[in-house]
Coordinates of C-alpha atoms in Angstrom, one line a residue:
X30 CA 9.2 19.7 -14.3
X31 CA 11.9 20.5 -16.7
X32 CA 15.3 20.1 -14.8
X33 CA 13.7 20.3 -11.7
X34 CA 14.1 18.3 -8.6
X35 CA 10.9 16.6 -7.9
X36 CA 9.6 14.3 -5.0
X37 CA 6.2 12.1 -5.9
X38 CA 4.4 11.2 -2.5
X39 CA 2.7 7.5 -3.2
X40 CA 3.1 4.8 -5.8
X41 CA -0.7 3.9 -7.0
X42 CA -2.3 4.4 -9.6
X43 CA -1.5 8.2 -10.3
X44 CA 2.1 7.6 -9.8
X45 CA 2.2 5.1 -12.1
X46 CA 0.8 7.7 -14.6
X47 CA 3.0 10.9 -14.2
X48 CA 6.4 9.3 -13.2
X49 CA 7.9 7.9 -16.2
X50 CA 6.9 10.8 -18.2
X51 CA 8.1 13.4 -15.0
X52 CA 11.5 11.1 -14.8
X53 CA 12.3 12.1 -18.4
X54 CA 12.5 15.6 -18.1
X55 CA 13.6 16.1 -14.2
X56 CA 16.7 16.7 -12.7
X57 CA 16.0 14.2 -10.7
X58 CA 13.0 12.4 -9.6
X59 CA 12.5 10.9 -5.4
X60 CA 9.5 8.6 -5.1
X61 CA 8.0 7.9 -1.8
X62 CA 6.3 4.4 -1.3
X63 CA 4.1 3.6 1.6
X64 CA 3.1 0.0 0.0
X65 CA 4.5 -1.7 -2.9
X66 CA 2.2 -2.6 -5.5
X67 CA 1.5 -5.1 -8.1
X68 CA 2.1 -4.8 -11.7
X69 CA 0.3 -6.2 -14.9
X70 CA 2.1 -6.4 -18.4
X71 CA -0.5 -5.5 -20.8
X72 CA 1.2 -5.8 -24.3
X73 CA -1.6 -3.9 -26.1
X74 CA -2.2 -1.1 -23.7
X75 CA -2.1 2.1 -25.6
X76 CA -1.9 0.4 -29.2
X77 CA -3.8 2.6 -31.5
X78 CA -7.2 1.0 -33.0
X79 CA -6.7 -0.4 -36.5
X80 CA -8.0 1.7 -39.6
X81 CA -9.8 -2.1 -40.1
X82 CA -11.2 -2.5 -36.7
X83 CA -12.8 1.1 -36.9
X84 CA -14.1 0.6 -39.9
X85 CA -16.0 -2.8 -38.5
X86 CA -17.5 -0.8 -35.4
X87 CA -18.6 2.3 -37.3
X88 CA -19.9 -0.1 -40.5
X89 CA -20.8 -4.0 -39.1
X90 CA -23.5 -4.3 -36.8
X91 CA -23.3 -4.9 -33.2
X92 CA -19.2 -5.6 -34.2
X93 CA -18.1 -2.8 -31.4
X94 CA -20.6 -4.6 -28.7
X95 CA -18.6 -7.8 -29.4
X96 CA -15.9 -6.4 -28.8
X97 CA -16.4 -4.7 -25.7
X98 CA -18.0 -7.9 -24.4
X99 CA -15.4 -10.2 -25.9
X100 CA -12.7 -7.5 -23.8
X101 CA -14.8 -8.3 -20.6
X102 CA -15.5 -11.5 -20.9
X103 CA -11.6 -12.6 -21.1
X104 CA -11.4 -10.6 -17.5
X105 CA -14.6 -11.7 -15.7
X106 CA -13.8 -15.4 -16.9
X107 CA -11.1 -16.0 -15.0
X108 CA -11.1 -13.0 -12.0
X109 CA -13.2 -15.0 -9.4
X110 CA -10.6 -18.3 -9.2
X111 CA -7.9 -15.2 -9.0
X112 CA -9.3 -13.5 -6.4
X113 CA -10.0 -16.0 -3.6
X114 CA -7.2 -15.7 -1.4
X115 CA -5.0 -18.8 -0.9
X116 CA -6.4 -20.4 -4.1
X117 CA -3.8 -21.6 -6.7
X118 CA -4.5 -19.5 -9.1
X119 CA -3.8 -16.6 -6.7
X120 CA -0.4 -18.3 -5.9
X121 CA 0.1 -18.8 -9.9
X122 CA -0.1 -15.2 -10.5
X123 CA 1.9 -14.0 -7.5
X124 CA 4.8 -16.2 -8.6
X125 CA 4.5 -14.8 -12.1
X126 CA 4.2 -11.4 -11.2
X127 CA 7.1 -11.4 -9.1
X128 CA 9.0 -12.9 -11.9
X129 CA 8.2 -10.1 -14.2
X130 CA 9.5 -7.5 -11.6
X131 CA 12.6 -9.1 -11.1
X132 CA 13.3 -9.5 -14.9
X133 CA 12.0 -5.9 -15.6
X134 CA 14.8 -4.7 -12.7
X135 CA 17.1 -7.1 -14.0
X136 CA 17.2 -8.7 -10.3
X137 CA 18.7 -6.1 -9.1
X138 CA 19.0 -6.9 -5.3
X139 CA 17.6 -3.5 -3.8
X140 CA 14.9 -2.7 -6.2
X141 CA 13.4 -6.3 -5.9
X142 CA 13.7 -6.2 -2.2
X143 CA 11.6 -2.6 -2.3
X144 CA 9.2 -3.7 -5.5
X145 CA 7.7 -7.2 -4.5
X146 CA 5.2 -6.9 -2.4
X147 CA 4.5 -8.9 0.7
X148 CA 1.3 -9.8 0.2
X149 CA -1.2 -11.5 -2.4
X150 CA -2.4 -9.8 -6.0
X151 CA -5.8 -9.0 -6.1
X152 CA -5.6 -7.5 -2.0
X153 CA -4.8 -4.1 -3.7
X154 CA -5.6 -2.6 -6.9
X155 CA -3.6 -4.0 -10.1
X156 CA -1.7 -1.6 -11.8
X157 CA -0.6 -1.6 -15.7
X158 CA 3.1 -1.4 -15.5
X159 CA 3.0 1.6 -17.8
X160 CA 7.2 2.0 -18.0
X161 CA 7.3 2.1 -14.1
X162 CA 9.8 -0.9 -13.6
X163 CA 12.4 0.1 -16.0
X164 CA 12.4 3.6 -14.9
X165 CA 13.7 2.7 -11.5
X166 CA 16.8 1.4 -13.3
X167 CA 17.6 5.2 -14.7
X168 CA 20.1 7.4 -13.1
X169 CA 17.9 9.9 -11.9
X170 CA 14.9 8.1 -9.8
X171 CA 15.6 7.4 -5.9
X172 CA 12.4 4.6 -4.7
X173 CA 12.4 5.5 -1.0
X174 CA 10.6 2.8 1.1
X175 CA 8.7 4.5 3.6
X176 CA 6.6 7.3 4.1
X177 CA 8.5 10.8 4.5
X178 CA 8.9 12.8 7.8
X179 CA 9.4 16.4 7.5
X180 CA 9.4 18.3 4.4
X181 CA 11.9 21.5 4.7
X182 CA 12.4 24.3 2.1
X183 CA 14.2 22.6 -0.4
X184 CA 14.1 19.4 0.9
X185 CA 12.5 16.3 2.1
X186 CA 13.2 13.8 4.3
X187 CA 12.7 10.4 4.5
X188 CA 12.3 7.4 6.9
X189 CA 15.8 6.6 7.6
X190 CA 16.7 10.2 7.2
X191 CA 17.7 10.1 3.8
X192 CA 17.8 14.1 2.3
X193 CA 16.1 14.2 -0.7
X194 CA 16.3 17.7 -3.2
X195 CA 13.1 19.0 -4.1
X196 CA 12.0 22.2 -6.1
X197 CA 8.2 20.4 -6.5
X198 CA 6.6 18.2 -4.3
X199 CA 2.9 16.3 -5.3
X200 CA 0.8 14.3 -3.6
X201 CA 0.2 11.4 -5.4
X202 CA -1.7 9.9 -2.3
X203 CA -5.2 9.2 -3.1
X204 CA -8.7 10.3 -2.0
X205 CA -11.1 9.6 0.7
X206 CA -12.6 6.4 -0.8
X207 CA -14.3 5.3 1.8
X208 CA -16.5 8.2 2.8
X209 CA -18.5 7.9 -0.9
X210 CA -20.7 10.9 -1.4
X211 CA -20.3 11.7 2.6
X212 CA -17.0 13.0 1.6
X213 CA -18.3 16.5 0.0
X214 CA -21.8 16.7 1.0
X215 CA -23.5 16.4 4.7
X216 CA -26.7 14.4 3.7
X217 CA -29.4 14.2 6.2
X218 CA -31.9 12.0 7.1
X219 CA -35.2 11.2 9.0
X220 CA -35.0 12.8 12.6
X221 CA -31.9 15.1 11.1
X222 CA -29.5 11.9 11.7
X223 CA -26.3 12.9 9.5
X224 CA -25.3 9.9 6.9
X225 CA -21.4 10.1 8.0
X226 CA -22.5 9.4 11.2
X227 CA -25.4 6.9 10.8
X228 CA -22.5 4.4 8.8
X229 CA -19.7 5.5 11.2
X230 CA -16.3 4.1 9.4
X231 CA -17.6 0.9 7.9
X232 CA -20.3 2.4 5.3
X233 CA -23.3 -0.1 4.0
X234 CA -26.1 0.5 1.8
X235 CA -28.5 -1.8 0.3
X236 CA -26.9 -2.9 -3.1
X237 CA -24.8 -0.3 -2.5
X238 CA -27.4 2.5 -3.8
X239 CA -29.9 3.2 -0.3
X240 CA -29.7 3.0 3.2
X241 CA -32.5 3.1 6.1
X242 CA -33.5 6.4 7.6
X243 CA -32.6 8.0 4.3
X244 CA -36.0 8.1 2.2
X245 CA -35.7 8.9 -1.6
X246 CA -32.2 8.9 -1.0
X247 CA -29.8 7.0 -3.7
X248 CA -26.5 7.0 -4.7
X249 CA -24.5 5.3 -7.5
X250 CA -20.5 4.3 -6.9
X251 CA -22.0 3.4 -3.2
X252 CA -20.2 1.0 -0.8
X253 CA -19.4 -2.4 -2.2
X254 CA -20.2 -1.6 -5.5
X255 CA -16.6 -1.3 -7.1
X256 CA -16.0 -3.6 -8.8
X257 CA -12.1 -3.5 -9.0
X258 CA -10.6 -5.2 -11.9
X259 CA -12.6 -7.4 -12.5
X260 CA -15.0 -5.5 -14.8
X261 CA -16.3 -2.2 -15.4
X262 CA -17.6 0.3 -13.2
X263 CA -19.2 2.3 -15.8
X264 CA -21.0 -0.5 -16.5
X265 CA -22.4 -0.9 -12.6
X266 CA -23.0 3.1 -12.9
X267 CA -25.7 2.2 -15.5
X268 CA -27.5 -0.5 -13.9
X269 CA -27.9 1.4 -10.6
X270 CA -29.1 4.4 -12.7
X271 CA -31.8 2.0 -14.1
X272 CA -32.2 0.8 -10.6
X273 CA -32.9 4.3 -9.4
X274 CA -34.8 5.6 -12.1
X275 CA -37.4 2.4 -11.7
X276 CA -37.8 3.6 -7.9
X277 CA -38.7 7.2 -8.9
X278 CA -41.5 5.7 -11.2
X279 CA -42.6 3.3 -8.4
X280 CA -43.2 6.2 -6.4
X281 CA -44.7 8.6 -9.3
X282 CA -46.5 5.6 -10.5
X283 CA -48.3 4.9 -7.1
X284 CA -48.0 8.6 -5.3
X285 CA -45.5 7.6 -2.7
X286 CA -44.2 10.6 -0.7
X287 CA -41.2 8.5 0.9
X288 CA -39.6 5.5 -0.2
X289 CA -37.2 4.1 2.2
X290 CA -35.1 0.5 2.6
X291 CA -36.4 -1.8 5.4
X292 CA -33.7 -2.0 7.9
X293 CA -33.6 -6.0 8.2
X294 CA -33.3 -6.3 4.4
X295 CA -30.5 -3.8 4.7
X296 CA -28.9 -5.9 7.2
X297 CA -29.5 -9.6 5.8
X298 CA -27.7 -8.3 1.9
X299 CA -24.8 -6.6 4.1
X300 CA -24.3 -9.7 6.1
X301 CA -24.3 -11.7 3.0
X302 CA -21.8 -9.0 1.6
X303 CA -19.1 -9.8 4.4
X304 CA -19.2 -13.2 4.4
X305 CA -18.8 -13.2 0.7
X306 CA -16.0 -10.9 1.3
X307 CA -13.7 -13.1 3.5
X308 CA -13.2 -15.2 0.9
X309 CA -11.5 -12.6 -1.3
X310 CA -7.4 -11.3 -1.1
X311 CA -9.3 -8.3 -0.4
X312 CA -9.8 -9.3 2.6
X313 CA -5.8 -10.2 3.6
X314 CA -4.8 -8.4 7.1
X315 CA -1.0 -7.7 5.1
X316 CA -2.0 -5.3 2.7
X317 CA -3.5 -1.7 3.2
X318 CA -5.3 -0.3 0.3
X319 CA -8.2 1.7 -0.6
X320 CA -10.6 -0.7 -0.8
X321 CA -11.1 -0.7 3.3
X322 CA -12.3 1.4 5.8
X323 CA -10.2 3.0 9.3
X324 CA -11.5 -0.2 10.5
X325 CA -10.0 -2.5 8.0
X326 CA -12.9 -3.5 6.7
X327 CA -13.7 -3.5 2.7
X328 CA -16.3 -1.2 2.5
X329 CA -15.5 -0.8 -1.4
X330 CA -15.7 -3.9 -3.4
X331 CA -18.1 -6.1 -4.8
X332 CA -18.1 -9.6 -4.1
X333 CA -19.9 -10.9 -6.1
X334 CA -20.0 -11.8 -10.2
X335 CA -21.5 -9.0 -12.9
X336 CA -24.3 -11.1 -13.5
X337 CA -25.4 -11.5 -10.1
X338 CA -25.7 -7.8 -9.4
X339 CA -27.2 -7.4 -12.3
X340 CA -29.8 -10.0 -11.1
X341 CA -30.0 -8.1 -8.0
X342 CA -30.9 -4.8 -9.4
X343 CA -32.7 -5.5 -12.7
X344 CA -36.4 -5.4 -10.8
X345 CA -37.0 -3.1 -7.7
X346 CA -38.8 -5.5 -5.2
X347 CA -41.5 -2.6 -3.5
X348 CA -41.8 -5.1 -0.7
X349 CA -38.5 -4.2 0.0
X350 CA -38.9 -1.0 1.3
X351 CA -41.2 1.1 3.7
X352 CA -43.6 3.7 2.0
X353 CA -45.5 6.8 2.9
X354 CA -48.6 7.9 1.1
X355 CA -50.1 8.8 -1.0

């Protein structure tokens, strides 16, 4: 990227990460944004651990547990009165987030104008501000509001026409979130029915790991079981692992051939799921993000606290689901 013209498509996550090290080194650096986003002053992201703190998690017991949980617990304390939409916590951090953005731009008129979004925190993913404010205050970064239109040889174009200069272009624009594991594979089911088209474009699964029609069939990362920022989804990778694993020895246990979801309890947790989730700023018709569907819907997120999907999948319930044999 040395000396280089470059043009970033998108301003998520993986923009946030490449830019300010790209803008140091490029000629100059054109940043498409399709929707502003939100940004989070962490003061110790990136601080190195202690020489003292490793020597208490390799040498006091259960000290690195502690602090994992006591990281977690600061988040997950708070994250539920942030989320609900219209609440005054919500408000709270909207007003201090725009603050921060204006003072990081130093107010200046046309960056504040592009940067602040126009809708609550929380309805898209937070972002670490990871040197992205202040970089749009150097010489050589253009923030172009609006998605491009035609890319030429050596150049792009933008939404108002604006010619842009670019030796590199990347795609900084995401994946396809909402088609889970139907994204790769073609998964089939009882009667060959195809799992992309069984959930159509507003995916559900019970617990986010099974679905009806698809026997011995589980997945982990399934619909409504990120859990955004508001804890970890390494964490919810390992209880629906442990969730799984108990439904194998169910059925090795007890010589089941077919273990499959009953339809209506399928249906009666995903209602529950939807009503939970028009509470959140997920939910808010003025932001696009990841988290929903074609449809609009939030086929992504988790509604719900840590402990009360823990709760959910700590026991496999056999009456639950339809078996066949032995």
């Amino acid at each position: 990227f040395k000396d280089k013209n470059v043009v970033v498509m998108g301003t998520g996550a993986t923009a946030m990460g490449i830019c300010p090290e790209i803008q140091k080194v490029a000629k100059h650096l054109a940043i498409f944004q399709g929707t502003p986003q939100w940004y989070v002053d962490i003061p110790n992201h990136k601080r190195p651990i202690s020489l003292e703190e490793q020597w208490c998690m390799r040498y006091v017991p259960f000290y690195e547990r502690w602090y994992r949980f006591n990281a977690l617990r600061q988040i997950v304390g708070s994250y539920l009165d942030v989320l609900k939409s219209g609440s005054e916590a919500n408000k709270s951090l909207e007003e201090e987030l725009t603050e921060y953005i204006k003072r990081q731009v130093n107010f200046r008129p046309d960056l504040v104008e592009k940067m602040v979004p126009k809708y609550p925190p929380i309805c898209t993913r937070m972002l670490v501000d990871n040197n992205w404010c202040t970089m749009m205050l150097e010489d050589n970064v253009t923030l172009i509001n609006g998605r491009a239109q035609e890319i030429r040889s050596t150049e792009v174009v933008g939404p108002k026409g604006e010619v842009l200069p670019a030796d590199v272009i990347i795609y900084a624009t995401g994946f396809q979130s909402t088609r889970f594991c139907s994204a790769s594979l073609k998964i089939f089911g009882k009667g060959g029915v195809e799992l992309s088209e069984d959930w159509g474009l507003e995916p559900t699964a019970y617990l986010g790991l099974t679905r009806p029609k698809f026997p011995n069939f589980y997945m982990t990362y399934g619909p409504n079981t990120n859990v955004s920022s508001g804890g970890s989804i390494v964490w919810c990778a390992e209880i629906a692992g442990r969730y799984v694993g108990q439904c194998i020895a169910a059925m090795v246990r007890y010589g089941y051939k077919e273990l499959a979801v009953k339809p209506e309890v399928h249906d009666e947790y995903n209602d529950y799921i939807t009503q939970e989730l028009k509470w959140t700023a997920w939910d808010d018709q003025r932001c696009v993000s990841w988290y929903k569907s074609g449809a609009g819907k939030v086929t992504n997120n988790l509604p719900m606290g840590l402990e009360e999907f823990w709760g959910r999948t700590r026991i496999v319930h056999l009456e639950d689901f339809n078996t066949k044999g032995p």
